[in-house]
Amino acid sequence: MSRTERRTIVGALAALPLAAPATLRAQPRPVQIGLLSDMSGPFRDVGGPGNRIAAELAVQDFGGSVLGRPVTVRQADGQNRADVSAALAREWIDNLGVDVLADGAASSSGLAIQEVCREKKRIYIITGPATSDMTGAKCSPYGMHFGFDTYALAHGTGTALTKAGGNSWYFITSDYAFGHALERDTMAAVRANGGQVLGAVRAPLNNADFSSFLIQARASGAKVIGFALAGLDLQNCIKQAAEFGLTRGGARIATLLVQITDIVALGQRTCEGMVLTDSFYWDLNDATRAWAQRYVARMKSPPGLQHAAVYTGVTHWLKSVREVGSTEAEAVAARMKATPVNDMYNTDVRIREDGRTLHTMYLWEIKKQAEAKQPFDFCSLLATIPPEQAWRPLSEGGCPLVRS
């Protein structure tokens, strides 16, 4: 580009505010939804790009605008690091004016985002992090947990397998906040139902080789080996457990957090007979099937709970913003908790004062591949778990927002 061309462009840009101030003023600032996700690590498939599609579907279904302003969605990779996620959250709020944050991926990242949102007074729609501490000791007046948590996962699967005769357990656990919480909560469920815990071993996040951990688990003699893992770590451990013949001695594997993208990646035959706890399944009802069809058209894979939770959380936030006439966090948080959640898979679901969304949970079993009647026909329903049984009692969480 010549020097004259550069001068012409700079001159035109400098004159723009004088030439068309009315045009500029006519463009309202968008309402911004910010997703801090895992875009390149072990949780990319269970959240990642699919979470953006889910958020965009929510915005589309809402009409694309609120308070007379267009709604936009931005997404960045938090790298499952607390420092990176917190820095991005702070940058988005302080310098880009992002109105609400969502996702969070790893629990350690989510806890860091929650602290930034507490300080900056921004709503945080929690969907990726699973630690029950999000609505426990680390709860925030602005944090709403729309996904699963470790208490519900542990008490659904842990209770069912212990009662079915799996009364001795050994754990292979991801060595970060999520794994620690899931192990803790499952141990409590096992012991509450008369079982015993024989031991546990910790595996680093994003681990490729589980051989030494599987050897220790087999040597324990436990009837149930609990995998307190997620994403690619879970998939790698399941594959290697099959290679080691972990179940040949009669032990059963408890996959405490299995998502539909894990089944797609592993193959239905590998997952046959696995038991899991979840609040969403694409084939749950006519509405979930219709929504899933739209999602698959864009993503080419089925939606899981995290994707559905993003859709639910964004939709509920937008409805509350419209009703209070503002994005101000105090007013919106109060309305979100006062208004029942209703969408494709929730009917009159309440958000508790600690931020826990009280979904109905379901216990599923992965059916045999020969029984599948269509693509992604993975799950058979074993039991419906009502909210009062699925979630930790309000009095036991230690949330300082809860009135004694």
Tab-separated table of C-alpha atoms in Angstrom:
chain	number	residue	atom	x	y	z
A	1	MET	CA	0.000	0.000	0.000
A	2	SER	CA	1.367	3.449	-0.947
A	3	ARG	CA	1.853	6.268	1.549
A	4	THR	CA	-0.920	8.209	-0.198
A	5	GLU	CA	-3.341	5.293	0.164
A	6	ARG	CA	-2.537	4.999	3.858
A	7	ARG	CA	-3.146	8.739	4.345
A	8	THR	CA	-6.463	8.509	2.507
A	9	ILE	CA	-7.657	5.607	4.681
A	10	VAL	CA	-6.507	7.217	7.925
A	11	GLY	CA	-8.161	10.480	6.906
A	12	ALA	CA	-11.409	8.723	6.103
A	13	LEU	CA	-11.390	6.909	9.443
A	14	ALA	CA	-10.665	10.104	11.313
A	15	ALA	CA	-13.549	11.855	9.586
A	16	LEU	CA	-15.997	9.036	10.144
A	17	PRO	CA	-17.353	10.208	13.527
A	18	LEU	CA	-18.004	13.666	12.051
A	19	ALA	CA	-19.525	12.363	8.846
A	20	ALA	CA	-21.924	9.835	10.313
A	21	PRO	CA	-22.418	10.295	14.067
A	22	ALA	CA	-26.117	9.402	13.874
A	23	THR	CA	-25.335	6.097	12.179
A	24	LEU	CA	-22.816	5.168	14.837
A	25	ARG	CA	-25.122	6.125	17.679
A	26	ALA	CA	-27.901	4.044	16.143
A	27	GLN	CA	-25.966	0.816	16.696
A	28	PRO	CA	-26.719	-0.459	20.232
A	29	ARG	CA	-24.024	-2.321	22.112
A	30	PRO	CA	-24.634	-6.075	21.810
A	31	VAL	CA	-25.463	-8.172	24.832
A	32	GLN	CA	-22.483	-10.518	25.005
A	33	ILE	CA	-22.411	-14.130	26.222
A	34	GLY	CA	-18.875	-15.388	26.843
A	35	LEU	CA	-17.976	-19.097	26.843
A	36	LEU	CA	-14.673	-20.104	28.435
A	37	SER	CA	-14.239	-23.636	27.146
A	38	ASP	CA	-11.793	-26.442	26.523
A	39	MET	CA	-11.134	-26.102	22.803
A	40	SER	CA	-8.036	-28.280	22.488
A	41	GLY	CA	-7.781	-30.582	25.502
A	42	PRO	CA	-9.457	-33.650	27.042
A	43	PHE	CA	-12.903	-32.006	27.411
A	44	ARG	CA	-13.170	-30.558	23.911
A	45	ASP	CA	-15.707	-33.115	22.688
A	46	VAL	CA	-17.943	-33.070	25.773
A	47	GLY	CA	-18.077	-29.258	25.728
A	48	GLY	CA	-15.881	-27.232	23.407
A	49	PRO	CA	-17.301	-26.103	20.037
A	50	GLY	CA	-20.593	-27.861	20.762
A	51	ASN	CA	-21.224	-25.469	23.631
A	52	ARG	CA	-21.095	-22.538	21.236
A	53	ILE	CA	-23.643	-24.206	18.972
A	54	ALA	CA	-25.894	-24.817	21.984
A	55	ALA	CA	-25.611	-21.174	23.054
A	56	GLU	CA	-26.346	-19.959	19.526
A	57	LEU	CA	-29.420	-22.199	19.347
A	58	ALA	CA	-30.624	-20.659	22.612
A	59	VAL	CA	-30.123	-17.145	21.245
A	60	GLN	CA	-31.861	-18.088	18.001
A	61	ASP	CA	-34.854	-19.595	19.822
A	62	PHE	CA	-35.096	-16.513	22.025
A	63	GLY	CA	-35.321	-14.261	18.971
A	64	GLY	CA	-31.752	-12.978	18.678
A	65	SER	CA	-32.117	-9.862	20.815
A	66	VAL	CA	-33.011	-8.669	24.299
A	67	LEU	CA	-33.623	-5.168	25.683
A	68	GLY	CA	-33.592	-3.920	22.097
A	69	ARG	CA	-29.986	-5.095	21.620
A	70	PRO	CA	-28.596	-7.951	19.524
A	71	VAL	CA	-27.211	-10.921	21.443
A	72	THR	CA	-23.774	-12.254	20.453
A	73	VAL	CA	-21.745	-15.265	21.588
A	74	ARG	CA	-17.970	-15.308	21.947
A	75	GLN	CA	-15.781	-18.267	22.922
A	76	ALA	CA	-12.166	-18.753	24.003
A	77	ASP	CA	-9.947	-21.614	25.143
A	78	GLY	CA	-9.355	-21.544	28.896
A	79	GLN	CA	-6.875	-24.436	28.467
A	80	ASN	CA	-8.228	-26.066	31.662
A	81	ARG	CA	-5.970	-23.707	33.598
A	82	ALA	CA	-7.263	-21.606	36.449
A	83	ASP	CA	-4.868	-18.719	35.760
A	84	VAL	CA	-5.663	-18.540	32.037
A	85	SER	CA	-9.423	-18.806	32.596
A	86	ALA	CA	-9.417	-16.153	35.330
A	87	ALA	CA	-7.346	-13.771	33.194
A	88	LEU	CA	-9.679	-14.201	30.214
A	89	ALA	CA	-12.744	-13.678	32.400
A	90	ARG	CA	-11.271	-10.480	33.828
A	91	GLU	CA	-10.266	-9.189	30.371
A	92	TRP	CA	-13.697	-9.902	28.906
A	93	ILE	CA	-15.546	-8.179	31.730
A	94	ASP	CA	-13.224	-5.186	32.198
A	95	ASN	CA	-12.332	-4.391	28.599
A	96	LEU	CA	-14.926	-6.057	26.357
A	97	GLY	CA	-18.046	-5.588	28.469
A	98	VAL	CA	-19.126	-9.251	28.384
A	99	ASP	CA	-22.455	-9.488	30.224
A	100	VAL	CA	-22.516	-13.136	31.345
A	101	LEU	CA	-19.983	-15.977	31.450
A	102	ALA	CA	-20.692	-19.664	30.853
A	103	ASP	CA	-19.073	-23.112	30.617
A	104	GLY	CA	-15.687	-23.230	32.422
A	105	ALA	CA	-14.581	-26.774	31.423
A	106	ALA	CA	-12.319	-28.121	34.223
A	107	SER	CA	-13.515	-27.637	37.797
A	108	SER	CA	-10.317	-25.846	38.790
A	109	SER	CA	-10.901	-23.336	35.983
A	110	GLY	CA	-14.565	-22.970	36.927
A	111	LEU	CA	-13.740	-22.177	40.547
A	112	ALA	CA	-11.349	-19.447	39.358
A	113	ILE	CA	-13.956	-17.985	36.992
A	114	GLN	CA	-16.505	-17.993	39.800
A	115	GLU	CA	-14.211	-15.873	41.972
A	116	VAL	CA	-13.758	-13.313	39.186
A	117	CYS	CA	-17.518	-13.181	38.634
A	118	ARG	CA	-18.086	-12.724	42.355
A	119	GLU	CA	-15.682	-9.778	42.402
A	120	LYS	CA	-17.027	-8.221	39.189
A	121	LYS	CA	-20.702	-8.969	39.890
A	122	ARG	CA	-21.392	-11.027	36.759
A	123	ILE	CA	-23.646	-14.047	36.394
A	124	TYR	CA	-21.744	-17.296	35.799
A	125	ILE	CA	-23.677	-20.117	34.092
A	126	ILE	CA	-21.767	-23.199	35.305
A	127	THR	CA	-21.951	-26.163	32.928
A	128	GLY	CA	-18.507	-27.735	32.460
A	129	PRO	CA	-17.194	-27.875	36.053
A	130	ALA	CA	-18.610	-30.795	38.016
A	131	THR	CA	-17.292	-30.262	41.533
A	132	SER	CA	-20.131	-29.913	44.028
A	133	ASP	CA	-18.042	-27.223	45.743
A	134	MET	CA	-19.377	-24.783	43.117
A	135	THR	CA	-22.590	-24.649	45.160
A	136	GLY	CA	-20.979	-25.714	48.434
A	137	ALA	CA	-18.247	-23.931	50.340
A	138	LYS	CA	-17.213	-21.995	47.194
A	139	CYS	CA	-20.743	-20.884	46.214
A	140	SER	CA	-21.405	-17.414	44.841
A	141	PRO	CA	-24.555	-15.274	44.681
A	142	TYR	CA	-23.942	-15.027	40.913
A	143	GLY	CA	-23.113	-18.686	40.175
A	144	MET	CA	-25.863	-20.957	38.799
A	145	HIS	CA	-24.917	-24.627	38.331
A	146	PHE	CA	-26.896	-25.997	35.377
A	147	GLY	CA	-24.899	-29.170	34.715
A	148	PHE	CA	-24.239	-32.294	36.724
A	149	ASP	CA	-22.174	-32.229	39.892
A	150	THR	CA	-20.063	-34.785	41.696
A	151	TYR	CA	-22.658	-35.367	44.437
A	152	ALA	CA	-25.396	-36.352	41.971
A	153	LEU	CA	-23.040	-38.477	39.865
A	154	ALA	CA	-21.670	-40.236	42.936
A	155	HIS	CA	-24.977	-40.885	44.635
A	156	GLY	CA	-26.698	-42.049	41.459
A	157	THR	CA	-24.123	-44.560	40.213
A	158	GLY	CA	-22.344	-45.218	43.517
A	159	THR	CA	-25.516	-46.002	45.422
A	160	ALA	CA	-26.948	-48.222	42.666
A	161	LEU	CA	-23.815	-50.378	42.261
A	162	THR	CA	-23.191	-50.709	46.005
A	163	LYS	CA	-26.771	-51.838	46.603
A	164	ALA	CA	-26.399	-54.314	43.721
A	165	GLY	CA	-23.598	-56.108	45.587
A	166	GLY	CA	-20.562	-54.011	44.725
A	167	ASN	CA	-19.654	-53.445	48.360
A	168	SER	CA	-15.892	-52.941	47.994
A	169	TRP	CA	-14.405	-50.153	45.883
A	170	TYR	CA	-11.061	-48.903	44.586
A	171	PHE	CA	-10.686	-45.585	42.735
A	172	ILE	CA	-8.591	-44.322	39.832
A	173	THR	CA	-8.974	-40.568	40.163
A	174	SER	CA	-8.017	-37.490	38.142
A	175	ASP	CA	-5.621	-35.481	40.277
A	176	TYR	CA	-7.396	-32.118	40.252
A	177	ALA	CA	-10.492	-30.505	41.755
A	178	PHE	CA	-13.088	-32.488	39.780
A	179	GLY	CA	-11.529	-35.888	40.446
A	180	HIS	CA	-10.987	-35.188	44.126
A	181	ALA	CA	-14.606	-34.097	44.588
A	182	LEU	CA	-16.027	-37.036	42.626
A	183	GLU	CA	-13.915	-39.507	44.592
A	184	ARG	CA	-14.912	-37.876	47.904
A	185	ASP	CA	-18.626	-37.839	47.098
A	186	THR	CA	-18.647	-41.410	45.754
A	187	MET	CA	-16.779	-42.717	48.773
A	188	ALA	CA	-19.441	-41.124	50.976
A	189	ALA	CA	-22.225	-42.783	48.954
A	190	VAL	CA	-20.513	-46.188	49.077
A	191	ARG	CA	-20.009	-46.033	52.840
A	192	ALA	CA	-23.545	-44.736	53.439
A	193	ASN	CA	-24.858	-47.882	51.728
A	194	GLY	CA	-22.730	-50.345	53.670
A	195	GLY	CA	-19.756	-50.598	51.327
A	196	GLN	CA	-16.054	-50.131	52.016
A	197	VAL	CA	-13.291	-48.303	50.173
A	198	LEU	CA	-10.069	-50.291	49.752
A	199	GLY	CA	-7.967	-47.494	48.344
A	200	ALA	CA	-7.386	-44.974	45.565
A	201	VAL	CA	-4.689	-43.820	43.187
A	202	ARG	CA	-4.363	-40.385	41.565
A	203	ALA	CA	-3.687	-39.938	37.830
A	204	PRO	CA	-2.519	-36.636	36.290
A	205	LEU	CA	-4.865	-34.711	34.009
A	206	ASN	CA	-4.449	-35.444	30.293
A	207	ASN	CA	-2.730	-38.763	31.004
A	208	ALA	CA	-1.982	-41.286	28.253
A	209	ASP	CA	-0.777	-44.343	30.188
A	210	PHE	CA	-2.987	-45.845	32.911
A	211	SER	CA	-1.194	-49.218	33.106
A	212	SER	CA	0.351	-48.772	36.559
A	213	PHE	CA	-2.932	-47.463	37.985
A	214	LEU	CA	-4.892	-50.388	36.535
A	215	ILE	CA	-2.412	-52.883	37.995
A	216	GLN	CA	-2.886	-51.358	41.445
A	217	ALA	CA	-6.661	-51.428	41.046
A	218	ARG	CA	-6.662	-55.115	40.038
A	219	ALA	CA	-4.348	-56.002	42.936
A	220	SER	CA	-6.761	-54.391	45.410
A	221	GLY	CA	-9.313	-57.175	44.955
A	222	ALA	CA	-12.166	-54.643	44.968
A	223	LYS	CA	-15.486	-55.682	43.461
A	224	VAL	CA	-15.919	-52.250	41.858
A	225	ILE	CA	-13.217	-50.079	40.291
A	226	GLY	CA	-14.428	-46.485	40.243
A	227	PHE	CA	-13.115	-44.311	37.412
A	228	ALA	CA	-13.292	-40.741	38.737
A	229	LEU	CA	-12.141	-39.476	35.347
A	230	ALA	CA	-13.599	-37.549	32.430
A	231	GLY	CA	-13.098	-36.832	28.747
A	232	LEU	CA	-10.066	-38.337	26.991
A	233	ASP	CA	-8.642	-39.542	30.310
A	234	LEU	CA	-11.744	-41.658	30.869
A	235	GLN	CA	-11.665	-42.965	27.313
A	236	ASN	CA	-7.991	-43.948	27.566
A	237	CYS	CA	-8.525	-45.685	30.895
A	238	ILE	CA	-11.527	-47.655	29.597
A	239	LYS	CA	-9.588	-48.811	26.511
A	240	GLN	CA	-6.591	-49.875	28.563
A	241	ALA	CA	-8.782	-51.569	31.184
A	242	ALA	CA	-10.196	-53.754	28.397
A	243	GLU	CA	-6.675	-54.591	27.212
A	244	PHE	CA	-5.661	-55.520	30.772
A	245	GLY	CA	-8.734	-57.690	31.226
A	246	LEU	CA	-9.585	-55.779	34.394
A	247	THR	CA	-13.035	-57.359	34.713
A	248	ARG	CA	-11.989	-60.981	34.119
A	249	GLY	CA	-11.666	-61.611	37.840
A	250	GLY	CA	-15.233	-60.497	38.452
A	251	ALA	CA	-14.627	-56.807	39.174
A	252	ARG	CA	-17.041	-54.258	37.733
A	253	ILE	CA	-16.003	-50.884	36.352
A	254	ALA	CA	-17.968	-47.857	37.579
A	255	THR	CA	-17.602	-45.052	35.058
A	256	LEU	CA	-18.764	-42.181	37.234
A	257	LEU	CA	-18.946	-39.562	34.473
A	258	VAL	CA	-19.731	-40.926	31.024
A	259	GLN	CA	-21.060	-38.600	28.345
A	260	ILE	CA	-22.518	-39.455	24.982
A	261	THR	CA	-19.449	-38.221	23.118
A	262	ASP	CA	-17.388	-40.747	25.103
A	263	ILE	CA	-19.633	-43.535	23.815
A	264	VAL	CA	-19.295	-42.249	20.244
A	265	ALA	CA	-15.498	-42.199	20.596
A	266	LEU	CA	-15.185	-45.609	22.265
A	267	GLY	CA	-17.887	-47.395	20.292
A	268	GLN	CA	-21.100	-48.780	21.703
A	269	ARG	CA	-19.772	-52.353	21.890
A	270	THR	CA	-16.935	-51.258	24.191
A	271	CYS	CA	-19.397	-49.477	26.482
A	272	GLU	CA	-22.110	-52.157	26.679
A	273	GLY	CA	-23.399	-52.589	30.216
A	274	MET	CA	-21.900	-49.405	31.638
A	275	VAL	CA	-24.125	-47.570	34.095
A	276	LEU	CA	-24.214	-43.770	34.241
A	277	THR	CA	-26.141	-40.956	35.875
A	278	ASP	CA	-27.303	-37.987	33.812
A	279	SER	CA	-30.172	-35.512	33.567
A	280	PHE	CA	-30.231	-35.257	29.764
A	281	TYR	CA	-30.423	-37.756	26.927
A	282	TRP	CA	-31.168	-36.719	23.374
A	283	ASP	CA	-33.896	-39.398	23.055
A	284	LEU	CA	-35.672	-38.451	26.288
A	285	ASN	CA	-38.811	-36.973	24.673
A	286	ASP	CA	-40.121	-35.360	21.478
A	287	ALA	CA	-38.685	-31.965	22.389
A	288	THR	CA	-35.176	-33.297	23.079
A	289	ARG	CA	-35.256	-35.267	19.840
A	290	ALA	CA	-36.222	-32.181	17.827
A	291	TRP	CA	-33.530	-30.066	19.495
A	292	ALA	CA	-30.903	-32.764	19.030
A	293	GLN	CA	-31.737	-32.970	15.325
A	294	ARG	CA	-30.961	-29.257	14.935
A	295	TYR	CA	-27.743	-29.648	16.931
A	296	VAL	CA	-26.558	-32.664	14.934
A	297	ALA	CA	-27.238	-30.805	11.681
A	298	ARG	CA	-24.537	-28.323	12.685
A	299	MET	CA	-22.165	-30.423	14.822
A	300	LYS	CA	-22.472	-33.868	13.119
A	301	SER	CA	-22.419	-35.569	16.541
A	302	PRO	CA	-25.062	-35.949	19.277
A	303	PRO	CA	-25.411	-33.414	22.090
A	304	GLY	CA	-24.533	-34.347	25.642
A	305	LEU	CA	-25.480	-32.934	29.010
A	306	GLN	CA	-23.007	-30.040	28.911
A	307	HIS	CA	-24.398	-28.867	25.582
A	308	ALA	CA	-27.977	-29.123	26.856
A	309	ALA	CA	-26.988	-27.329	30.070
A	310	VAL	CA	-25.524	-24.402	28.102
A	311	TYR	CA	-28.773	-24.136	26.146
A	312	THR	CA	-30.805	-24.218	29.369
A	313	GLY	CA	-28.616	-21.744	31.246
A	314	VAL	CA	-28.418	-19.196	28.417
A	315	THR	CA	-32.167	-19.430	27.769
A	316	HIS	CA	-33.028	-18.964	31.432
A	317	TRP	CA	-30.635	-16.012	31.733
A	318	LEU	CA	-32.095	-14.302	28.654
A	319	LYS	CA	-35.640	-14.752	29.953
A	320	SER	CA	-34.661	-13.229	33.292
A	321	VAL	CA	-32.874	-10.290	31.652
A	322	ARG	CA	-35.988	-9.558	29.624
A	323	GLU	CA	-38.234	-9.768	32.670
A	324	VAL	CA	-36.159	-7.446	34.880
A	325	GLY	CA	-35.286	-5.088	31.999
A	326	SER	CA	-31.575	-5.141	32.778
A	327	THR	CA	-28.413	-7.267	32.731
A	328	GLU	CA	-27.549	-6.112	36.261
A	329	ALA	CA	-26.389	-9.214	38.122
A	330	GLU	CA	-28.183	-8.784	41.447
A	331	ALA	CA	-31.611	-8.368	39.861
A	332	VAL	CA	-31.068	-11.070	37.234
A	333	ALA	CA	-29.764	-13.591	39.774
A	334	ALA	CA	-32.796	-13.005	41.992
A	335	ARG	CA	-35.162	-13.502	39.054
A	336	MET	CA	-33.343	-16.646	37.882
A	337	LYS	CA	-33.768	-18.202	41.314
A	338	ALA	CA	-37.373	-17.061	41.655
A	339	THR	CA	-38.473	-18.333	38.222
A	340	PRO	CA	-38.858	-22.058	37.403
A	341	VAL	CA	-36.676	-23.388	34.586
A	342	ASN	CA	-38.721	-24.611	31.604
A	343	ASP	CA	-37.301	-25.797	28.301
A	344	MET	CA	-36.946	-28.908	26.170
A	345	TYR	CA	-35.937	-31.168	29.065
A	346	ASN	CA	-36.838	-29.273	32.240
A	347	THR	CA	-40.331	-28.675	33.586
A	348	ASP	CA	-40.785	-26.262	36.500
A	349	VAL	CA	-37.274	-26.924	37.812
A	350	ARG	CA	-36.162	-24.723	40.699
A	351	ILE	CA	-32.781	-23.070	41.284
A	352	ARG	CA	-31.910	-23.230	44.965
A	353	GLU	CA	-30.444	-20.346	46.933
A	354	ASP	CA	-26.978	-21.948	46.712
A	355	GLY	CA	-27.219	-21.857	42.889
A	356	ARG	CA	-27.931	-25.567	42.385
A	357	THR	CA	-30.407	-26.261	39.558
A	358	LEU	CA	-32.542	-29.167	40.775
A	359	HIS	CA	-32.933	-31.288	37.640
A	360	THR	CA	-34.519	-34.706	37.664
A	361	MET	CA	-31.682	-37.217	37.253
A	362	TYR	CA	-31.773	-40.570	35.485
A	363	LEU	CA	-29.820	-43.797	35.849
A	364	TRP	CA	-28.980	-45.215	32.419
A	365	GLU	CA	-27.379	-48.395	31.126
A	366	ILE	CA	-25.570	-48.607	27.789
A	367	LYS	CA	-27.547	-51.128	25.739
A	368	LYS	CA	-26.012	-53.771	23.537
A	369	GLN	CA	-25.068	-52.588	20.078
A	370	ALA	CA	-27.327	-55.260	18.582
A	371	GLU	CA	-30.316	-53.633	20.304
A	372	ALA	CA	-29.727	-50.176	18.812
A	373	LYS	CA	-32.487	-49.168	16.399
A	374	GLN	CA	-30.981	-45.940	15.036
A	375	PRO	CA	-27.760	-43.907	15.179
A	376	PHE	CA	-26.765	-42.874	18.716
A	377	ASP	CA	-29.383	-45.215	20.252
A	378	PHE	CA	-27.198	-45.927	23.265
A	379	CYS	CA	-29.153	-45.809	26.524
A	380	SER	CA	-31.832	-47.760	28.360
A	381	LEU	CA	-33.483	-46.127	31.374
A	382	LEU	CA	-32.943	-47.991	34.650
A	383	ALA	CA	-34.371	-45.502	37.163
A	384	THR	CA	-35.661	-41.960	37.567
A	385	ILE	CA	-34.111	-40.104	40.506
A	386	PRO	CA	-36.249	-37.224	41.834
A	387	PRO	CA	-34.467	-33.981	42.770
A	388	GLU	CA	-34.825	-34.493	46.514
A	389	GLN	CA	-32.844	-37.730	46.186
A	390	ALA	CA	-30.440	-36.670	43.453
A	391	TRP	CA	-28.881	-33.550	44.933
A	392	ARG	CA	-27.021	-32.818	48.137
A	393	PRO	CA	-29.308	-31.469	50.877
A	394	LEU	CA	-29.047	-27.713	51.193
A	395	SER	CA	-28.009	-27.992	54.836
A	396	GLU	CA	-24.995	-30.193	54.047
A	397	GLY	CA	-23.220	-28.129	51.395
A	398	GLY	CA	-21.618	-25.460	53.539
A	399	CYS	CA	-22.678	-22.612	51.236
A	400	PRO	CA	-22.439	-19.338	53.192
A	401	LEU	CA	-25.449	-17.964	51.291
A	402	VAL	CA	-27.731	-20.501	52.963
A	403	ARG	CA	-29.649	-19.224	55.946
A	404	SER	CA	-29.027	-21.350	59.023
